[in-house]
Short mmCIF file of N, CA and C in Angstrom, two decimals:
data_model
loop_
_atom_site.label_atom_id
_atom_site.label_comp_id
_atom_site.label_asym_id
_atom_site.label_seq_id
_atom_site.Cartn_x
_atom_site.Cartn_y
_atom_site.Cartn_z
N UNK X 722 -16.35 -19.27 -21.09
CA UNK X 722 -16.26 -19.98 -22.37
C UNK X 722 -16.39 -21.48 -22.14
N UNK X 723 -15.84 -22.21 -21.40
CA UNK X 723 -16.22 -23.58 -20.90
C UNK X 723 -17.00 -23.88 -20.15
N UNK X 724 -17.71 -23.01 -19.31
CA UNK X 724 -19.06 -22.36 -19.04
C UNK X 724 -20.08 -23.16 -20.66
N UNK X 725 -19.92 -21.85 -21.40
CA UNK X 725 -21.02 -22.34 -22.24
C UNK X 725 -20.74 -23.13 -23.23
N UNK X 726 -19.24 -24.07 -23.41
CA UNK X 726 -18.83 -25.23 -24.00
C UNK X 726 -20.29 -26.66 -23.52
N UNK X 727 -19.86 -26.58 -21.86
CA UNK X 727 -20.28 -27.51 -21.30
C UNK X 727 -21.70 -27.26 -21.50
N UNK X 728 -22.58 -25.86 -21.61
CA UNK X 728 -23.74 -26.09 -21.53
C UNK X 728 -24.53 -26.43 -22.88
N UNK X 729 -23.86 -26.07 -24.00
CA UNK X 729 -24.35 -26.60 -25.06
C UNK X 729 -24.04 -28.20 -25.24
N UNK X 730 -23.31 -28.79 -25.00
CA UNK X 730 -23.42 -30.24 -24.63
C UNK X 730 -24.46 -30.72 -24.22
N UNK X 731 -24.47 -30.33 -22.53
CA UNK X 731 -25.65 -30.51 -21.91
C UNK X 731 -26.83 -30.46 -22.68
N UNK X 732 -27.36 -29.66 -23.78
CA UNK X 732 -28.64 -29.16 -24.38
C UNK X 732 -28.35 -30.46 -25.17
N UNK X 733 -27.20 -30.82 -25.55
CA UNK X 733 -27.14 -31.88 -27.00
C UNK X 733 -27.48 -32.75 -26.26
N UNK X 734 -26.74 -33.32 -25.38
CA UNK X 734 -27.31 -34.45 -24.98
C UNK X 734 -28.55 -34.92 -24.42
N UNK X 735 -29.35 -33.81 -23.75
CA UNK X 735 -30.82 -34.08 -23.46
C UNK X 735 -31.52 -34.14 -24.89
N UNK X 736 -30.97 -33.88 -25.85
CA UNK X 736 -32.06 -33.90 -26.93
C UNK X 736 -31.80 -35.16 -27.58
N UNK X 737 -30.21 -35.77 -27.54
CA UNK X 737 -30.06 -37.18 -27.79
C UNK X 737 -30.91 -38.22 -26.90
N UNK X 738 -31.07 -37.71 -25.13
CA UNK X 738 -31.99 -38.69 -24.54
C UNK X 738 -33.34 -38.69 -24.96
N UNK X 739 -34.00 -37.37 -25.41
CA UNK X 739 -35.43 -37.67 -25.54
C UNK X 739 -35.51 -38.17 -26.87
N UNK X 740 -34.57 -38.27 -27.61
CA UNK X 740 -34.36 -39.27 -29.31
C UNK X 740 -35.14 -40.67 -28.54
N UNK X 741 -33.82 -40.78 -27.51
CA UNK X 741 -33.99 -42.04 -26.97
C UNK X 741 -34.79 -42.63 -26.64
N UNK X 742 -35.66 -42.00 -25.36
CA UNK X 742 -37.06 -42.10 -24.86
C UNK X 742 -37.90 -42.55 -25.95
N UNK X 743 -38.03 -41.68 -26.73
CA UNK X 743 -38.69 -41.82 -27.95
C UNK X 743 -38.58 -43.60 -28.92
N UNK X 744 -37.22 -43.44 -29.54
CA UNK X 744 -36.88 -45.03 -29.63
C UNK X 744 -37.16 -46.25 -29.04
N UNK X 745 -37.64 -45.71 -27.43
CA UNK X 745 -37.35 -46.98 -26.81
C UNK X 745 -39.00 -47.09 -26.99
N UNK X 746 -39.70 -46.33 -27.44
CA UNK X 746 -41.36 -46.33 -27.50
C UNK X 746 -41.63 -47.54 -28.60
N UNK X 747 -40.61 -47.80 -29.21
CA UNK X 747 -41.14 -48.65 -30.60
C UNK X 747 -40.33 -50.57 -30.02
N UNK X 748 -39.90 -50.30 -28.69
CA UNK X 748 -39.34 -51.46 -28.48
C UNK X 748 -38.11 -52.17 -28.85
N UNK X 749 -37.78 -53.81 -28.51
CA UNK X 749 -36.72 -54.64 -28.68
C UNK X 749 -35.30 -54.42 -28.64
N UNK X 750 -34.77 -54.58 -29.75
CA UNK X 750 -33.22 -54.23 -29.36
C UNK X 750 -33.03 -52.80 -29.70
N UNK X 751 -33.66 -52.28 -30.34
CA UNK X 751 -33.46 -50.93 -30.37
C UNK X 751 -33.34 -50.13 -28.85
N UNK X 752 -34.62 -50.54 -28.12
CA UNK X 752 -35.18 -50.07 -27.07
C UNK X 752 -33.45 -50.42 -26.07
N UNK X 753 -33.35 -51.59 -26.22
CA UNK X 753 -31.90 -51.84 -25.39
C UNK X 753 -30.88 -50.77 -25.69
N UNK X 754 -30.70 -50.86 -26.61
CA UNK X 754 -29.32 -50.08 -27.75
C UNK X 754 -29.95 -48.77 -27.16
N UNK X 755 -31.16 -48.22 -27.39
CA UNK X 755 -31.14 -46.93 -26.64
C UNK X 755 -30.82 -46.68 -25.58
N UNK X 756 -31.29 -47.19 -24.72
CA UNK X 756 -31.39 -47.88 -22.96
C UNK X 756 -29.94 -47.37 -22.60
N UNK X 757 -29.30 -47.75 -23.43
CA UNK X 757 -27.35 -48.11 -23.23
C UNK X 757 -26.95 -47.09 -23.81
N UNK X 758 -27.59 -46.63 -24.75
CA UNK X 758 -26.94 -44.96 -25.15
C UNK X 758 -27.78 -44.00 -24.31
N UNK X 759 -28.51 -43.70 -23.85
CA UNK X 759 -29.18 -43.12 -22.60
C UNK X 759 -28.70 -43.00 -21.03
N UNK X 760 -28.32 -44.28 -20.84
CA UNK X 760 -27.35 -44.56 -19.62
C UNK X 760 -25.55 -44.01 -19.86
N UNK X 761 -25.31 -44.10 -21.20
CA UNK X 761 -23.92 -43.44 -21.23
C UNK X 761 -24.16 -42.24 -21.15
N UNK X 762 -25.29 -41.05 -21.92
CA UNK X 762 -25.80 -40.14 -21.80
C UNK X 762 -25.85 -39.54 -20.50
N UNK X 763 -26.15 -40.10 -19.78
CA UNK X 763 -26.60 -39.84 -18.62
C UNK X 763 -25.39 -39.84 -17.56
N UNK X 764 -24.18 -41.08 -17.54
CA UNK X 764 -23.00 -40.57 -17.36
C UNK X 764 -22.48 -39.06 -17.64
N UNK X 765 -22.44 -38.74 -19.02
CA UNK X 765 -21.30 -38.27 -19.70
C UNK X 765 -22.14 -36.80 -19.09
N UNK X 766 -23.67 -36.91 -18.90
CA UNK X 766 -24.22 -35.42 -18.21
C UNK X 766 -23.93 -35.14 -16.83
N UNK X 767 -23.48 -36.06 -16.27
CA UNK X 767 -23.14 -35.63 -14.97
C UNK X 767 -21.62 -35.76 -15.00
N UNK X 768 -20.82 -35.75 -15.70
CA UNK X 768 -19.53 -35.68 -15.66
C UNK X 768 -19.88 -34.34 -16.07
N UNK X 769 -20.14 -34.39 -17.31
CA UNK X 769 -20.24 -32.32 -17.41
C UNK X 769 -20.87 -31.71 -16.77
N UNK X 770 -21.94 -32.22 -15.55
CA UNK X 770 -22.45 -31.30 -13.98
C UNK X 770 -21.28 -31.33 -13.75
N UNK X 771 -20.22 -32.17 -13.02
CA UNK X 771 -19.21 -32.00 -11.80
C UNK X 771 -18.19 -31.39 -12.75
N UNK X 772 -18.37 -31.46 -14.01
CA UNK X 772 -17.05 -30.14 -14.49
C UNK X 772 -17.59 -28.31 -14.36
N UNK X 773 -18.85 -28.30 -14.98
CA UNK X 773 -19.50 -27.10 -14.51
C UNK X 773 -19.19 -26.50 -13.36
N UNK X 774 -19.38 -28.01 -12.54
CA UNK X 774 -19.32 -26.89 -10.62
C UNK X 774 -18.28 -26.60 -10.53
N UNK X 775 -17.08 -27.36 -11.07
CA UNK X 775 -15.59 -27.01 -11.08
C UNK X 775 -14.88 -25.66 -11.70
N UNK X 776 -15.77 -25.62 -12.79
CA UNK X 776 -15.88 -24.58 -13.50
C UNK X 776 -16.43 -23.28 -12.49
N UNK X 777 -17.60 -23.19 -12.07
CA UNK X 777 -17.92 -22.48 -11.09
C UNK X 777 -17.47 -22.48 -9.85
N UNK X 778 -16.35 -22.80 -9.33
CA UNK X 778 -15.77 -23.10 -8.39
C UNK X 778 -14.47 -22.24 -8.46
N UNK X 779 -14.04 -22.61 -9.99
CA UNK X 779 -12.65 -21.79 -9.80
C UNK X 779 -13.42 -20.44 -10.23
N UNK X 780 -14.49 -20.47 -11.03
CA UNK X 780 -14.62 -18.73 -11.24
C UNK X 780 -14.90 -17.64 -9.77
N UNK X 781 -15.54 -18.69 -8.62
CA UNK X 781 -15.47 -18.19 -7.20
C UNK X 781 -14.10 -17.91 -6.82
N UNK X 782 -13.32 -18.61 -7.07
CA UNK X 782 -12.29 -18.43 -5.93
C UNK X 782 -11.08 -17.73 -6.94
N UNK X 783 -11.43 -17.47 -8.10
CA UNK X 783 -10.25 -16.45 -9.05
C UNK X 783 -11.06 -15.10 -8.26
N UNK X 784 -12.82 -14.43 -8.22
CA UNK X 784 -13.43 -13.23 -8.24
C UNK X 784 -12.77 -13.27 -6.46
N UNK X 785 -12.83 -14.15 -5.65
CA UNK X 785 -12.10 -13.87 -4.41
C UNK X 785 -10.60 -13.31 -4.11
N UNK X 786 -10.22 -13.95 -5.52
CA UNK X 786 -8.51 -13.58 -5.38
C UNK X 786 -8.70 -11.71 -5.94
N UNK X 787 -9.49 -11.82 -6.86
CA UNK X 787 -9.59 -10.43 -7.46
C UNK X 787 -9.72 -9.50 -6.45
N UNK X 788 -10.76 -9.84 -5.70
CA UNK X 788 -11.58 -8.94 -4.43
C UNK X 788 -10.40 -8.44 -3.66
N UNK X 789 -9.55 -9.40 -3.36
CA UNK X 789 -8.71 -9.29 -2.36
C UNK X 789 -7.35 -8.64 -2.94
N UNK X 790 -7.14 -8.61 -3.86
CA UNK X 790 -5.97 -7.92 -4.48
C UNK X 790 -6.67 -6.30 -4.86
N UNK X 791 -7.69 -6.25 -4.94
CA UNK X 791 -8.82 -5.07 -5.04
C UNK X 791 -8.72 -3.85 -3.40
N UNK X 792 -9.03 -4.89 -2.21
CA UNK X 792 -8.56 -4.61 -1.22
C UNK X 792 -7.30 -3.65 -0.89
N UNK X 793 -6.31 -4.76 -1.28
CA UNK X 793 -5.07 -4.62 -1.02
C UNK X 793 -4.48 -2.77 -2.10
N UNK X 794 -4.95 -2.94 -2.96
CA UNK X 794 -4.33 -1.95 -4.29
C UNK X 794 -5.49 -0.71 -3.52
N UNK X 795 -6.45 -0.90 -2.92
CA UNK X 795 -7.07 0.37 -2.01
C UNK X 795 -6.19 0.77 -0.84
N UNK X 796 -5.94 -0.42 0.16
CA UNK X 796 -5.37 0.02 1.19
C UNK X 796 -3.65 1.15 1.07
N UNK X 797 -3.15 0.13 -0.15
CA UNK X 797 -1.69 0.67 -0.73
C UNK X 797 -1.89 2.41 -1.25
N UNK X 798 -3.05 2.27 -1.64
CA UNK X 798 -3.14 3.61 -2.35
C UNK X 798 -3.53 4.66 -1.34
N UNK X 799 -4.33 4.49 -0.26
CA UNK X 799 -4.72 4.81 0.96
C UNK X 799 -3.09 5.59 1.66
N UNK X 800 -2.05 4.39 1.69
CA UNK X 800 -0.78 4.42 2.70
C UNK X 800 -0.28 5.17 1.75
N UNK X 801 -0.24 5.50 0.91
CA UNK X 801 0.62 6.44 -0.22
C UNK X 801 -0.03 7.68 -0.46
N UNK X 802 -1.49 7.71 0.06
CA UNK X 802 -1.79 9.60 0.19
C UNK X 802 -1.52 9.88 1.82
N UNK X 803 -1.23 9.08 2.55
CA UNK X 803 -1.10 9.48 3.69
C UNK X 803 0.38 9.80 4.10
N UNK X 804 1.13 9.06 3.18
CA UNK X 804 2.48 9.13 2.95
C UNK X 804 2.64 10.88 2.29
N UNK X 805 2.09 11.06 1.04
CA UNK X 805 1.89 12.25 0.52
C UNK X 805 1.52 13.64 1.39
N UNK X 806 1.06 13.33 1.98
CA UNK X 806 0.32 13.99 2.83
C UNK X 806 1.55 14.66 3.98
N UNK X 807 2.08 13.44 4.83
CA UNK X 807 3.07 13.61 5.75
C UNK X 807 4.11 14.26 5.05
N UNK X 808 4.52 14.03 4.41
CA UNK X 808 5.59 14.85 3.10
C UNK X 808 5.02 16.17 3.10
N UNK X 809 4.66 16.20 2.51
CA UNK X 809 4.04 18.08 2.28
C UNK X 809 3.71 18.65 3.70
N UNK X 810 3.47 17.95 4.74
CA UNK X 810 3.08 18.37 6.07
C UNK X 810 4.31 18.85 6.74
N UNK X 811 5.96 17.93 6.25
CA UNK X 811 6.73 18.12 6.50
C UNK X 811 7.58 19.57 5.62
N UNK X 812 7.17 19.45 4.52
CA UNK X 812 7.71 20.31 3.73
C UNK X 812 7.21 21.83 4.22
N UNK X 813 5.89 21.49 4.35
CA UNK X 813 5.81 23.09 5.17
C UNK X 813 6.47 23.94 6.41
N UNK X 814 6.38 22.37 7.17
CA UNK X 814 7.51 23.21 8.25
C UNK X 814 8.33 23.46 7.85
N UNK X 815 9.14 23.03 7.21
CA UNK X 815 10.42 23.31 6.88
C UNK X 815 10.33 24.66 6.38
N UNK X 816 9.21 25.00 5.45
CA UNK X 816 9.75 26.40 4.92
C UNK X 816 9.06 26.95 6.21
N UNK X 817 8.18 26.90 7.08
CA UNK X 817 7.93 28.00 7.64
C UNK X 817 9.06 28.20 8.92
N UNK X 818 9.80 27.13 9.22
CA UNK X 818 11.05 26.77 10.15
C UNK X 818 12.27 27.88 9.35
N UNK X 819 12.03 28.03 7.80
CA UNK X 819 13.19 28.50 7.46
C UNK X 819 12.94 29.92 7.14
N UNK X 820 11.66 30.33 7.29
CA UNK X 820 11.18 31.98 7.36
C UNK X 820 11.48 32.18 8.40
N UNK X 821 11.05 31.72 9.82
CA UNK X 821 11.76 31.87 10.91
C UNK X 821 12.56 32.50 10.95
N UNK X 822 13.63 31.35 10.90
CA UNK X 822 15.24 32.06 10.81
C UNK X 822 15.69 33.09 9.85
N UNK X 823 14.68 33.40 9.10
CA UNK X 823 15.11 34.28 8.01
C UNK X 823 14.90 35.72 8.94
N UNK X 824 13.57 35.48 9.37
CA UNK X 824 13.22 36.93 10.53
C UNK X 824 14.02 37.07 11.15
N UNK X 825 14.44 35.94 12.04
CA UNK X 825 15.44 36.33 13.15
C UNK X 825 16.56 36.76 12.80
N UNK X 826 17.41 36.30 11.54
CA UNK X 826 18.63 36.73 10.60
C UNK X 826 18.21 38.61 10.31
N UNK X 827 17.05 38.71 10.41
CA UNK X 827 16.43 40.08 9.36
C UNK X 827 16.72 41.19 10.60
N UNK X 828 16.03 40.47 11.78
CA UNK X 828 16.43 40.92 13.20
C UNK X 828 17.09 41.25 13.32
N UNK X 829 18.28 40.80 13.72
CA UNK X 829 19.66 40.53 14.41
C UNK X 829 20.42 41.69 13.33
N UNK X 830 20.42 41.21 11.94
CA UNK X 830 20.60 42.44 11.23
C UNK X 830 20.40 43.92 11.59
N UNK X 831 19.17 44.31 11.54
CA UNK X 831 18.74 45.34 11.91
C UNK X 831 19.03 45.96 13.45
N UNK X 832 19.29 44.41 14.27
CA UNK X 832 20.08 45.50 15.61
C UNK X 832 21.46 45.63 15.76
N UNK X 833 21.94 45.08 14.94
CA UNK X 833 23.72 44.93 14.18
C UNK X 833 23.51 46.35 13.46
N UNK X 834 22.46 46.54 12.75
CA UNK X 834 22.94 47.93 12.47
C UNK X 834 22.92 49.12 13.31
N UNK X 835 21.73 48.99 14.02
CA UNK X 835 21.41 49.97 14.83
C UNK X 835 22.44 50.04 15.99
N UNK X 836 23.40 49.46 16.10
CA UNK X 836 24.36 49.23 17.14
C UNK X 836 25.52 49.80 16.55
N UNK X 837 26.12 49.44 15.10
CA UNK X 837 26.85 49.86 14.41
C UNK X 837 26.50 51.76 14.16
N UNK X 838 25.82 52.04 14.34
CA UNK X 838 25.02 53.21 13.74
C UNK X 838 25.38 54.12 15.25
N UNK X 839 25.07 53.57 16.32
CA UNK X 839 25.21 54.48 17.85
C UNK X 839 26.88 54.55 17.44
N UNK X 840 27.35 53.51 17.44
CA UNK X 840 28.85 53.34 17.21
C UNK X 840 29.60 54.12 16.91
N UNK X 841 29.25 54.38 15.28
CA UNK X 841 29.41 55.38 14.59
C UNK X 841 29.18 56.61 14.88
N UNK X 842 28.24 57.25 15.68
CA UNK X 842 27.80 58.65 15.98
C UNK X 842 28.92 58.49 17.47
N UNK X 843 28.91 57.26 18.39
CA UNK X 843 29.79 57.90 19.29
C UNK X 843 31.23 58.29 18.82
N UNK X 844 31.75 57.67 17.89
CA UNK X 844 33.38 57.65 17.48
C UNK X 844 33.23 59.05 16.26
N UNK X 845 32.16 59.15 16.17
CA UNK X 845 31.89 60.80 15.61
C UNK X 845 32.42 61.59 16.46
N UNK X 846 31.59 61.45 17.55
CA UNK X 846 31.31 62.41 18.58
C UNK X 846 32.78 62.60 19.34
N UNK X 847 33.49 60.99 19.45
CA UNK X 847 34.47 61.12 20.34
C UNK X 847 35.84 61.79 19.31
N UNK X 848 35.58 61.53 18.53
CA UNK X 848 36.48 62.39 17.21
C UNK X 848 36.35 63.80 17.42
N UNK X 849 35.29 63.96 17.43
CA UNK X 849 34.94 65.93 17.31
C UNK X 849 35.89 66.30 18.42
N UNK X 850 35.21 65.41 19.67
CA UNK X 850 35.79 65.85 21.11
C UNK X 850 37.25 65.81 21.18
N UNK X 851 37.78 64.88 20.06
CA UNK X 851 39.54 64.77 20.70
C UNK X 851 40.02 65.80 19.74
N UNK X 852 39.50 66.08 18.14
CA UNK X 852 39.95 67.25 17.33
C UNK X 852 39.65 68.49 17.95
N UNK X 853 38.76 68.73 18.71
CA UNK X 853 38.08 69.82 19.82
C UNK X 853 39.45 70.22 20.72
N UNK X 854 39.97 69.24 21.24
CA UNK X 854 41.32 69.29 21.91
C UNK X 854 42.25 69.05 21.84
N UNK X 855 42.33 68.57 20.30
CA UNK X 855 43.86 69.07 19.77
C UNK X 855 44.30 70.17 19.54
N UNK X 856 42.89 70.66 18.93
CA UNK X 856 42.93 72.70 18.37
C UNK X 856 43.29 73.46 19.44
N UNK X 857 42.49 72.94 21.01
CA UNK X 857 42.94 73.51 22.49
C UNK X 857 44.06 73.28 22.53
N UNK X 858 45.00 72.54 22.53
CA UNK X 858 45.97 72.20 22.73
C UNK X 858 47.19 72.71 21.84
N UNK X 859 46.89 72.81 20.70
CA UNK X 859 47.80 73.24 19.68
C UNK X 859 47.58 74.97 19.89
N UNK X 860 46.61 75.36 20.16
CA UNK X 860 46.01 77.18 20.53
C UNK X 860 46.86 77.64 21.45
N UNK X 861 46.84 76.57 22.54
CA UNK X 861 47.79 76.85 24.13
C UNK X 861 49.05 76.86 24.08
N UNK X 862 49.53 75.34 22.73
CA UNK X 862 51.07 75.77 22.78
C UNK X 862 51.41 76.91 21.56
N UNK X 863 50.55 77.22 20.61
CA UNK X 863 50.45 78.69 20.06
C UNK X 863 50.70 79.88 21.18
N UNK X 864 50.57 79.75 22.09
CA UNK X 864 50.10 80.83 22.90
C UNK X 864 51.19 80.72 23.51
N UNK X 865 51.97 79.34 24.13
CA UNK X 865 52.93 79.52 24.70
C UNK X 865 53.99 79.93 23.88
N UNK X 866 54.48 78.97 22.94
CA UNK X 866 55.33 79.72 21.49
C UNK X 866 55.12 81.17 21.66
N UNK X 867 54.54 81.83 21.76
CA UNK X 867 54.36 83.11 21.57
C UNK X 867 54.76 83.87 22.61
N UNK X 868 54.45 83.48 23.97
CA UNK X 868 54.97 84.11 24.83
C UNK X 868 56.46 84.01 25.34
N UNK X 869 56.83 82.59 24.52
CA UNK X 869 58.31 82.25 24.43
C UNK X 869 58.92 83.36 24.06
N UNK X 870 58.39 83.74 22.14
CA UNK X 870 58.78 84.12 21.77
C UNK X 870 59.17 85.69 22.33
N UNK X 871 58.36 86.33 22.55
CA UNK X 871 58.00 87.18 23.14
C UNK X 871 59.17 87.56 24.44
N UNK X 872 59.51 86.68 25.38
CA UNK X 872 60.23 86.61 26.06
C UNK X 872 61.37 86.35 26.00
N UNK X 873 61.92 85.79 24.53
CA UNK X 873 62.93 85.65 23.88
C UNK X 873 63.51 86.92 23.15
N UNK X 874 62.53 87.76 23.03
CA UNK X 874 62.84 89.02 22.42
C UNK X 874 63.12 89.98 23.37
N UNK X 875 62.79 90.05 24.48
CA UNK X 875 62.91 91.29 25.78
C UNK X 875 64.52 90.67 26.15
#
C-alpha cells in the first residue's frame, strides 16, 4: 500500500516535470519559477526513490522473518511426529510386554493346575490306600474280637 502510495506520486510528479519542461519552452521568469519547481520535483522524487527502497527493504527482511518462522513451524512439527511416533512405539511394547506376562501368568496357571490335579489323584489314591487299611485292620480286630469271644465262651 505505500508501495503504490509512493508510486502514484512518482507518476504525479513526472507529469508536473514535463508541465515544466514544457513551460520553460516559452522562457523568462516563468522558465526560472519552473526551473525551481522542477528542481524541488526532482528532490521530493528521489526522497520517494530512497523511501521505496526502504519500503522494499523492510518487505525483504519481514518475507525473511516469515521464511524462517516457516522453517522453524516445519522443523517443530517434524519433532512432534517423531515424538508421536516414539509414543505409540512405546505403547506397543508395553502391551505386547503385558501379553507376555499374561502367557506366562496363563502358564504357570495351567502347571499350578496340573500339579494340583496329580495332587489330588495322589491324596485320592493315598486315601483309598489308608481306608483299604483301616477295613484290614478293623476285619483283623473283627476277627480277633471274635476269637476272643469265642475263647471267652469255652
Amino acid at each position: 500500500t505505500e508501495l503504490a502510495t509512493l508510486r502514484a506520486k512518482n507518476r504525479y510528479l513526472r507529469r508536473r516535470r514535463e508541465e515544466a519542461e514544457e513551460a520553460l519552452g516559452s522562457g523568462g521568469i516563468e522558465m526560472r519559477a519552473m526551473a525551481a519547481k522542477v528542481a524541488a520535483q526532482d528532490t521530493e522524487l528521489a526522497t520517494l526513490r530512497a523511501a521505496a527502497a526502504k519500503v522494499t527493504e523492510t518487505q525483504v527482511a519481514q518475507r525473511d522473518v516469515l521464511e524462517s518462522v516457516q522453517r522453524t513451524n516445519r522443523s517443530l512439527q517434524r519433532r512432534q511426529e517423531e515424538m508421536e511416533e516414539m509414543v505409540e512405539m512405546r505403547v506397543m511394547a508395553a502391551k505386547v510386554e503385558a501379553k507376555d506376562v499374561t502367557v506366562a501368568a496363563l502358564e504357570l496357571a495351567v502347571a499350578l493346575r496340573a500339579e494340583l490335579k496329580e495332587s489330588s489323584m495322589a491324596a485320592a489314591a493315598a486315601e483309598t490306600k489308608a481306608a483299604a487299611e483301616v477295613r484290614g485292620l478293623m476285619d483283623e480286630r473283627d476277627s480277633i474280637l471274635a476269637q476272643h469271644s469265642a475263647l471267652a465262651a469255652t
